[in-house]
Each structure stands twice: as structure tokens, then as C-alpha cells.
Amino acid sequence: MPKTAELVAGALRRQIVRGELEQGAALPSESALMEEFGVSRPTLREAFRVLESESLITVRRGVHGGARVSAPDPEVAARYAGLILEYKDTTLGDVFRASAIIEPACVRSLAERPSQAVVKQLREAVEAEKAALDDPDALVEAQDRFHALVVELTGNQTLILLAGMLRYIVDRANAAHVAEEGDNPEHTAQARKGHRAHVRLVNLIEAGKAEEAVKLWHRHITAADDVVNAAGPKTLLELLD
């Protein structure tokens, strides 16, 4: 049997996810919730701790405190997924291969039905990369944003969530790689090569050349996997701070 606190947390969770309790809204007072659910203050606060751990509410203590609703945060799921993968001794190559399945499918979707609105956003993203070519940290951030945008523009919420979880892991790995390598000329050359691949992808999507776009993107992601794993046969995830 679930504990009473878990049942209370479940009821409040459903209200948040269904939009009955809006983001930023204050939850009713503790006394009101205690009366509504017929529970004690310790039980209610235990339920709050459950929801806090899921980032569904934030709780401020003190006279002017209280609980407020937070929107479900995909990064919470990404961090937990990363923790599980790290626990399982997952390699970065494993993550890149998953990306190499998801992202090219998104590229195909965009290239088969190219629109000026999509192309405009992608061109703006590669322009942001171009402006950051001399700043390794900013360039990594801009290039990661481009990858995320390719998926977001499909409008498929499930793919956006799954790919976002993978991108969170890849972004952390890329940032660590840049920090370790510093101004390594080889890394800089690889980043600029990546930028050229992004520019070419936008051109192929605009031209509606789906097959070429898919092949390019698969090669691009696979090449990134090769670079990250160049130091050895297994580069394990290291996401914990």
C-alpha cells in the first residue's frame, strides 16, 4: 500500500500536470490542505518533499513562505536519465549512436516538407555559430543549440523530450571536452568543420534534398562520436559534479 504522503503527493501531482494548478500559483495553505486530505502536518510536508524532489513545487519556509507550483522541467528527467546511464557504465559512443538514430529522422522530416520559416530559424542558428567561431565555449553552446533546434522544429513533443535528454548529456560532455582541451588547434578545426556541416545541412533542407541531408547528418554525428572517443575504446559518461 502506498504511504499516505505518497497518495497526497499523487493527487497534487495530477492537478499540476493537468493544469488545474498553474505554474507560479500558490498552493492552498497547509491548514487548508490538511483539512482537504485529512492528514497531519508532518504527512503533508512529506508529500511536499516528494513534489520538491520532482521539481513540481518550490517551498519557501517562514512567515511569508508557502508552496508554489513549478512546471515539469525536462532537465530533471535528463539529469536522472544521465545518472542511470552513468551507473550502467554507459559510453559516450552509446549516447551518440542513439542521437544518430533520432536526429537524422528529424532532418528527414524537415527536408521532405521544407518551409521558409524553418529555414529562417536554422539560418539564424548558424549565424549565431559563425559569430562565435573564435570563442570555443560560446561555439559549443551555439552548436548544441543548433542540434536541439533541428529536433524542436519537427514539433514532435516526444522526440523533443527524448532528444533533449540525450543533448543534455552530450552538452555536458562537449563542455567538459572543451574545458580540458582549451585552445587546442585540433579541437578548433573540428568545431569549424562542424559549423560547415551545419551550413550545408540548412542548404540541403531548403533544397528539399532529404536523402543527402540524412546521410550528411548521420556522418556528422558519427564523426563527433569518433572525436570524443579518440583517446580510447571506451569513454564513459562522467556527469556528476
PDB file of C-alpha atoms in Angstrom, residues 17 26 35 48 63 108 111 145 151 158 172 184 227 234 238:
ATOM      1  CA  VAL A  17       0.157  18.046 -14.707  1.00  0.00           C
ATOM      2  CA  ALA A  26       0.499  29.291  -4.689  1.00  0.00           C
ATOM      3  CA  GLU A  35      -8.275  19.536   6.065  1.00  0.00           C
ATOM      4  CA  PHE A  48       5.740  18.391  -0.310  1.00  0.00           C
ATOM      5  CA  VAL A  63       6.169  33.537   7.885  1.00  0.00           C
ATOM      6  CA  ARG A 108      14.300  13.906 -42.993  1.00  0.00           C
ATOM      7  CA  ALA A 111      13.729  18.277 -45.629  1.00  0.00           C
ATOM      8  CA  ARG A 145      21.583  24.777 -29.728  1.00  0.00           C
ATOM      9  CA  VAL A 151      14.557  18.357 -33.367  1.00  0.00           C
ATOM     10  CA  THR A 158       8.031  13.039 -27.642  1.00  0.00           C
ATOM     11  CA  ARG A 172      27.860  18.278 -20.659  1.00  0.00           C
ATOM     12  CA  ASN A 184      43.673  23.060 -28.865  1.00  0.00           C
ATOM     13  CA  VAL A 227      36.435  12.576 -31.851  1.00  0.00           C
ATOM     14  CA  LYS A 234      35.583   3.433 -24.054  1.00  0.00           C
ATOM     15  CA  GLU A 238      31.054  11.394 -16.178  1.00  0.00           C
TER      16      GLU A 238
END
